[in-house]
Phi, psi and omega in degrees: 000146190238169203291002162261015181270141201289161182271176185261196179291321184296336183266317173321325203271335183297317201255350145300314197272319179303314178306291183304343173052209186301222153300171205160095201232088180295102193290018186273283235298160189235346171259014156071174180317116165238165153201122210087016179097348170267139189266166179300284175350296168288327161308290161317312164320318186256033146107320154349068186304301252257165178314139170267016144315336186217026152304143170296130172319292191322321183281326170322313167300327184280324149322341180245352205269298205276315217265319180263354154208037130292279192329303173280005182101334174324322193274023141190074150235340144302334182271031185228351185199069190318303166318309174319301214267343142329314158316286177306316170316305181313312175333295206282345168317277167311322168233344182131168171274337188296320203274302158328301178332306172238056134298296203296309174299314189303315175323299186300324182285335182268005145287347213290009178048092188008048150102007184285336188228040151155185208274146156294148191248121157312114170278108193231002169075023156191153199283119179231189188288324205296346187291328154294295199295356176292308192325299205326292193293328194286337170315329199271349179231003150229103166323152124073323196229005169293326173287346207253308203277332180284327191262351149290338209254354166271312156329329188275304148011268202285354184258351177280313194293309176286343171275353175282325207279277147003274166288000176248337170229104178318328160308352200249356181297327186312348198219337182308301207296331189262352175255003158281327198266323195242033126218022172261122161079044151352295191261058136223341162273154180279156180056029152253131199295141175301119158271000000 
């Protein structure tokens, strides 16, 4: 593969788990003891008894494989824009894939030049088709500089959604600064794939 080649899901899924790191039980956190980034709730949901000091890495991976980039749909907003669905997966990591999903829409639609270069998108938190032929057509009538601009504007998204986060439960300051350094501007941070 060569080093401009998009990464694939297994380094997305690698490198999402590495970032989210071991166990982890943040008494700030509300979603209780995770580990790899999976929460108790979702572990247990999928069949998972045992301490979550000792999920299995391997179920994380399959848990982020089925539930953050099948399920919503990425892996096809990756074969038509991979940087793009790289996001929205990390997105969807973090905050849900709905809620990423409608980034990507609320995005598309406020490009969409008040509906002249396609339909406005329901923001309804999944990727469906009319949310791909938006994609389609907006890839298709900006060449070259639309994905890098779709991926600002779910960037923007998302550092708006975490200082909001933030200011409405003072507890989460506790997590703003890492979750600005480690999922905001991809292609400028280390142990993040270059975009």
């Amino acid at each position: 593969m060569s080093k401009d080649a998009p990464p694939t899901v297994d380094q997305l899924v690698d490198d999402l788990i590495a970032r989210e790191g071991g166990f982890v039980d943040h008494p700030a956190d509300r979603g209780g003891a995770t580990c790899w980034g999976v929460t108790e709730a979702v572990a247990r949901a999928h069949g998972y008894g045992g301490p979550m000091a000792l999920f299995p890495r391997g179920e994380a991976a399959a848990i982020y494989r089925r539930l953050y980039w099948l399920r919503p749909r990425f892996d096809a907003v990756a074969s038509r824009a991979p940087r793009l669905a790289a996001e929205l997966f990390d997105t969807g990591a973090n905050m849900g894939p709905a809620v990423a999903s409608t980034f990507l829409q609320r995005a598309l639609t406020a490009l969409n030049r008040n509906g002249k270069d396609y339909p406005d998108i329901e923001p309804d938190g999944r990727i469906g088709e009319h949310t791909l032929a938006a994609l389609d057509a907006f890839l298709s009538l900006r060449k070259g500089s639309g994905e890098l601009v779709l991926l600002r504007a779910l960037e923007a998204l998302q550092g708006e959604r975490y200082l909001r986060l933030a200011e409405k439960r003072p507890a989460n300051e506790a997590f703003l600064y890492g979750w600005l350094a480690n999922r905001i501007g991809q292609e400028e941070l280390p142990n993040r794939h270059r975009l």
